[in-house]
Amino acid sequence: MAILLERSFPVAAGAYTTAGEASTTIKRTLKQLGVNTEVLRHVSVACYEVELNLVIHSLGGTLTLLVDPEKVTLISKDVGPGIPDIEKAMTEGFSTANEEARTLGFGAGMGLPNMKRNATGFDIQSEMGVGTTITMTFALA
Amino acid sequence: MTIRDVLEIVDGKVLTGEKYLDTTVQTACGSDLMSDVLAFVKESAVLITGLINPHVVRTSEMLDITCIVFSRGKQPSEEILEMADEIGITIISSPLTTYTACGELYMRGLPGSKPKAVKTAEGA
């Protein structure tokens, strides 16, 4: 499938102040491309959740946006530390977020399940000491 | 109801976004937990919150929330107001507590956002 657009955004670990800037840019970019409001909201929510996860939990990573005529794809790839138990991490209410994240109103253990709920396709791969890759697709039709 | 109605009901002050007062709002959500807001809010919603930080505005932007009511007379920073202004979100400061502001709005017919347990083909 022909890629119409590809953009990558580095996301730094612990960058609470700027967390969400990549998602804001992604949302505005997709809006300009004319993605419909409903799909756009699903992408935005999942994107913001995954970006926050990179800031809160990872050692840093990259958020990549791919757009083709049929779907929007978001790939979050970090450099560790990895998730020891993915099944547990996917459970609503389970969280290992720190106090700083909680003070900002996050870290309720809703992130991963909420991403899955908003995306059409959701895949998570994680290896301890290597990193986590989350791939989400959102159908445009 | 419109944002103007919300403003009157919560006895509030507009801090930014005066030009959107005639925008219609359909639902509301009262929460200090942005994780929860992200998990169930629909569009055209009002967010009533006692939490004041830029992430409240950013969360609202992601969800197309059109109006934020800061309860208990809390004053957001200039940074927060500038962000909201740029996005086009109305910010209201209300002297009421979150509970009372929500109660007054609910009583006058503004329903809550329903949790979206499953994806539905809503609002075509």
PDB file of N, CA, C and O in Angstrom, chain B residues 95-121:
ATOM      1  N   PRO B  95     -16.930  29.230  41.038  1.00  0.00           N
ATOM      2  CA  PRO B  95     -16.708  29.171  42.487  1.00  0.00           C
ATOM      3  C   PRO B  95     -17.244  27.878  43.107  1.00  0.00           C
ATOM      4  O   PRO B  95     -16.914  27.542  44.245  1.00  0.00           O
ATOM      5  N   LEU B  96     -18.058  27.122  42.347  1.00  0.00           N
ATOM      6  CA  LEU B  96     -18.661  25.901  42.895  1.00  0.00           C
ATOM      7  C   LEU B  96     -17.628  24.777  43.002  1.00  0.00           C
ATOM      8  O   LEU B  96     -16.622  24.774  42.320  1.00  0.00           O
ATOM      9  N   THR B  97     -17.923  23.800  43.863  1.00  0.00           N
ATOM     10  CA  THR B  97     -17.070  22.606  43.914  1.00  0.00           C
ATOM     11  C   THR B  97     -17.403  21.751  42.693  1.00  0.00           C
ATOM     12  O   THR B  97     -18.438  21.951  42.050  1.00  0.00           O
ATOM     13  N   THR B  98     -16.551  20.806  42.383  1.00  0.00           N
ATOM     14  CA  THR B  98     -16.789  19.942  41.221  1.00  0.00           C
ATOM     15  C   THR B  98     -18.147  19.251  41.357  1.00  0.00           C
ATOM     16  O   THR B  98     -18.951  19.223  40.427  1.00  0.00           O
ATOM     17  N   TYR B  99     -18.412  18.730  42.552  1.00  0.00           N
ATOM     18  CA  TYR B  99     -19.662  17.999  42.796  1.00  0.00           C
ATOM     19  C   TYR B  99     -20.881  18.883  42.536  1.00  0.00           C
ATOM     20  O   TYR B  99     -21.819  18.489  41.840  1.00  0.00           O
ATOM     21  N   THR B 100     -20.852  20.088  43.083  1.00  0.00           N
ATOM     22  CA  THR B 100     -21.998  20.982  42.937  1.00  0.00           C
ATOM     23  C   THR B 100     -22.156  21.446  41.487  1.00  0.00           C
ATOM     24  O   THR B 100     -23.275  21.473  40.955  1.00  0.00           O
ATOM     25  N   ALA B 101     -21.043  21.792  40.851  1.00  0.00           N
ATOM     26  CA  ALA B 101     -21.113  22.237  39.449  1.00  0.00           C
ATOM     27  C   ALA B 101     -21.719  21.134  38.579  1.00  0.00           C
ATOM     28  O   ALA B 101     -22.613  21.381  37.763  1.00  0.00           O
ATOM     29  N   CYS B 102     -21.260  19.899  38.793  1.00  0.00           N
ATOM     30  CA  CYS B 102     -21.798  18.760  38.025  1.00  0.00           C
ATOM     31  C   CYS B 102     -23.287  18.597  38.315  1.00  0.00           C
ATOM     32  O   CYS B 102     -24.096  18.389  37.413  1.00  0.00           O
ATOM     33  N   GLY B 103     -23.644  18.685  39.594  1.00  0.00           N
ATOM     34  CA  GLY B 103     -25.030  18.505  40.005  1.00  0.00           C
ATOM     35  C   GLY B 103     -25.954  19.532  39.370  1.00  0.00           C
ATOM     36  O   GLY B 103     -27.027  19.199  38.857  1.00  0.00           O
ATOM     37  N   GLU B 104     -25.537  20.780  39.390  1.00  0.00           N
ATOM     38  CA  GLU B 104     -26.348  21.855  38.804  1.00  0.00           C
ATOM     39  C   GLU B 104     -26.535  21.633  37.304  1.00  0.00           C
ATOM     40  O   GLU B 104     -27.627  21.808  36.769  1.00  0.00           O
ATOM     41  N   LEU B 105     -25.467  21.237  36.634  1.00  0.00           N
ATOM     42  CA  LEU B 105     -25.543  21.023  35.175  1.00  0.00           C
ATOM     43  C   LEU B 105     -26.422  19.820  34.853  1.00  0.00           C
ATOM     44  O   LEU B 105     -27.243  19.853  33.938  1.00  0.00           O
ATOM     45  N   TYR B 106     -26.271  18.786  35.639  1.00  0.00           N
ATOM     46  CA  TYR B 106     -27.046  17.554  35.413  1.00  0.00           C
ATOM     47  C   TYR B 106     -28.540  17.826  35.617  1.00  0.00           C
ATOM     48  O   TYR B 106     -29.386  17.420  34.821  1.00  0.00           O
ATOM     49  N   MET B 107     -28.810  18.565  36.686  1.00  0.00           N
ATOM     50  CA  MET B 107     -30.199  18.882  37.036  1.00  0.00           C
ATOM     51  C   MET B 107     -30.879  19.673  35.919  1.00  0.00           C
ATOM     52  O   MET B 107     -32.073  19.564  35.696  1.00  0.00           O
ATOM     53  N   ARG B 108     -30.094  20.481  35.199  1.00  0.00           N
ATOM     54  CA  ARG B 108     -30.672  21.286  34.126  1.00  0.00           C
ATOM     55  C   ARG B 108     -30.591  20.590  32.774  1.00  0.00           C
ATOM     56  O   ARG B 108     -30.725  21.220  31.732  1.00  0.00           O
ATOM     57  N   GLY B 109     -30.303  19.306  32.811  1.00  0.00           N
ATOM     58  CA  GLY B 109     -30.458  18.521  31.592  1.00  0.00           C
ATOM     59  C   GLY B 109     -29.210  18.177  30.821  1.00  0.00           C
ATOM     60  O   GLY B 109     -29.286  17.647  29.713  1.00  0.00           O
ATOM     61  N   LEU B 110     -28.032  18.470  31.378  1.00  0.00           N
ATOM     62  CA  LEU B 110     -26.810  18.079  30.663  1.00  0.00           C
ATOM     63  C   LEU B 110     -26.401  16.686  31.145  1.00  0.00           C
ATOM     64  O   LEU B 110     -25.987  16.514  32.285  1.00  0.00           O
ATOM     65  N   PRO B 111     -26.533  15.662  30.292  1.00  0.00           N
ATOM     66  CA  PRO B 111     -26.255  14.297  30.739  1.00  0.00           C
ATOM     67  C   PRO B 111     -24.765  13.986  30.802  1.00  0.00           C
ATOM     68  O   PRO B 111     -23.956  14.705  30.224  1.00  0.00           O
ATOM     69  N   GLY B 112     -24.435  12.909  31.489  1.00  0.00           N
ATOM     70  CA  GLY B 112     -23.052  12.477  31.561  1.00  0.00           C
ATOM     71  C   GLY B 112     -22.648  11.699  30.315  1.00  0.00           C
ATOM     72  O   GLY B 112     -23.493  11.225  29.562  1.00  0.00           O
ATOM     73  N   SER B 113     -21.320  11.599  30.100  1.00  0.00           N
ATOM     74  CA  SER B 113     -20.818  10.752  29.011  1.00  0.00           C
ATOM     75  C   SER B 113     -20.962   9.309  29.458  1.00  0.00           C
ATOM     76  O   SER B 113     -20.601   8.964  30.569  1.00  0.00           O
ATOM     77  N   LYS B 114     -21.490   8.476  28.581  1.00  0.00           N
ATOM     78  CA  LYS B 114     -21.644   7.062  28.951  1.00  0.00           C
ATOM     79  C   LYS B 114     -20.332   6.326  28.678  1.00  0.00           C
ATOM     80  O   LYS B 114     -19.699   6.552  27.670  1.00  0.00           O
ATOM     81  N   PRO B 115     -19.965   5.431  29.591  1.00  0.00           N
ATOM     82  CA  PRO B 115     -18.752   4.653  29.345  1.00  0.00           C
ATOM     83  C   PRO B 115     -18.892   3.862  28.054  1.00  0.00           C
ATOM     84  O   PRO B 115     -19.952   3.300  27.783  1.00  0.00           O
ATOM     85  N   LYS B 116     -17.817   3.859  27.238  1.00  0.00           N
ATOM     86  CA  LYS B 116     -17.901   3.115  25.991  1.00  0.00           C
ATOM     87  C   LYS B 116     -17.207   1.765  26.148  1.00  0.00           C
ATOM     88  O   LYS B 116     -16.021   1.616  25.886  1.00  0.00           O
ATOM     89  N   ALA B 117     -17.974   0.824  26.631  1.00  0.00           N
ATOM     90  CA  ALA B 117     -17.436  -0.513  26.882  1.00  0.00           C
ATOM     91  C   ALA B 117     -17.071  -1.195  25.565  1.00  0.00           C
ATOM     92  O   ALA B 117     -16.035  -1.810  25.423  1.00  0.00           O
ATOM     93  N   VAL B 118     -17.938  -1.048  24.613  1.00  0.00           N
ATOM     94  CA  VAL B 118     -17.659  -1.628  23.296  1.00  0.00           C
ATOM     95  C   VAL B 118     -17.772  -0.537  22.248  1.00  0.00           C
ATOM     96  O   VAL B 118     -18.465   0.447  22.435  1.00  0.00           O
ATOM     97  N   LYS B 119     -17.069  -0.736  21.175  1.00  0.00           N
ATOM     98  CA  LYS B 119     -17.126   0.226  20.081  1.00  0.00           C
ATOM     99  C   LYS B 119     -18.471   0.122  19.385  1.00  0.00           C
ATOM    100  O   LYS B 119     -18.916  -0.952  19.016  1.00  0.00           O
ATOM    101  N   THR B 120     -19.145   1.251  19.233  1.00  0.00           N
ATOM    102  CA  THR B 120     -20.435   1.219  18.565  1.00  0.00           C
ATOM    103  C   THR B 120     -20.392   2.165  17.368  1.00  0.00           C
ATOM    104  O   THR B 120     -19.546   3.029  17.292  1.00  0.00           O
ATOM    105  N   ALA B 121     -21.316   1.961  16.468  1.00  0.00           N
ATOM    106  CA  ALA B 121     -21.385   2.834  15.291  1.00  0.00           C
ATOM    107  C   ALA B 121     -22.227   4.042  15.658  1.00  0.00           C
ATOM    108  O   ALA B 121     -23.345   4.215  15.224  1.00  0.00           O
TER     109      ALA B 121
END
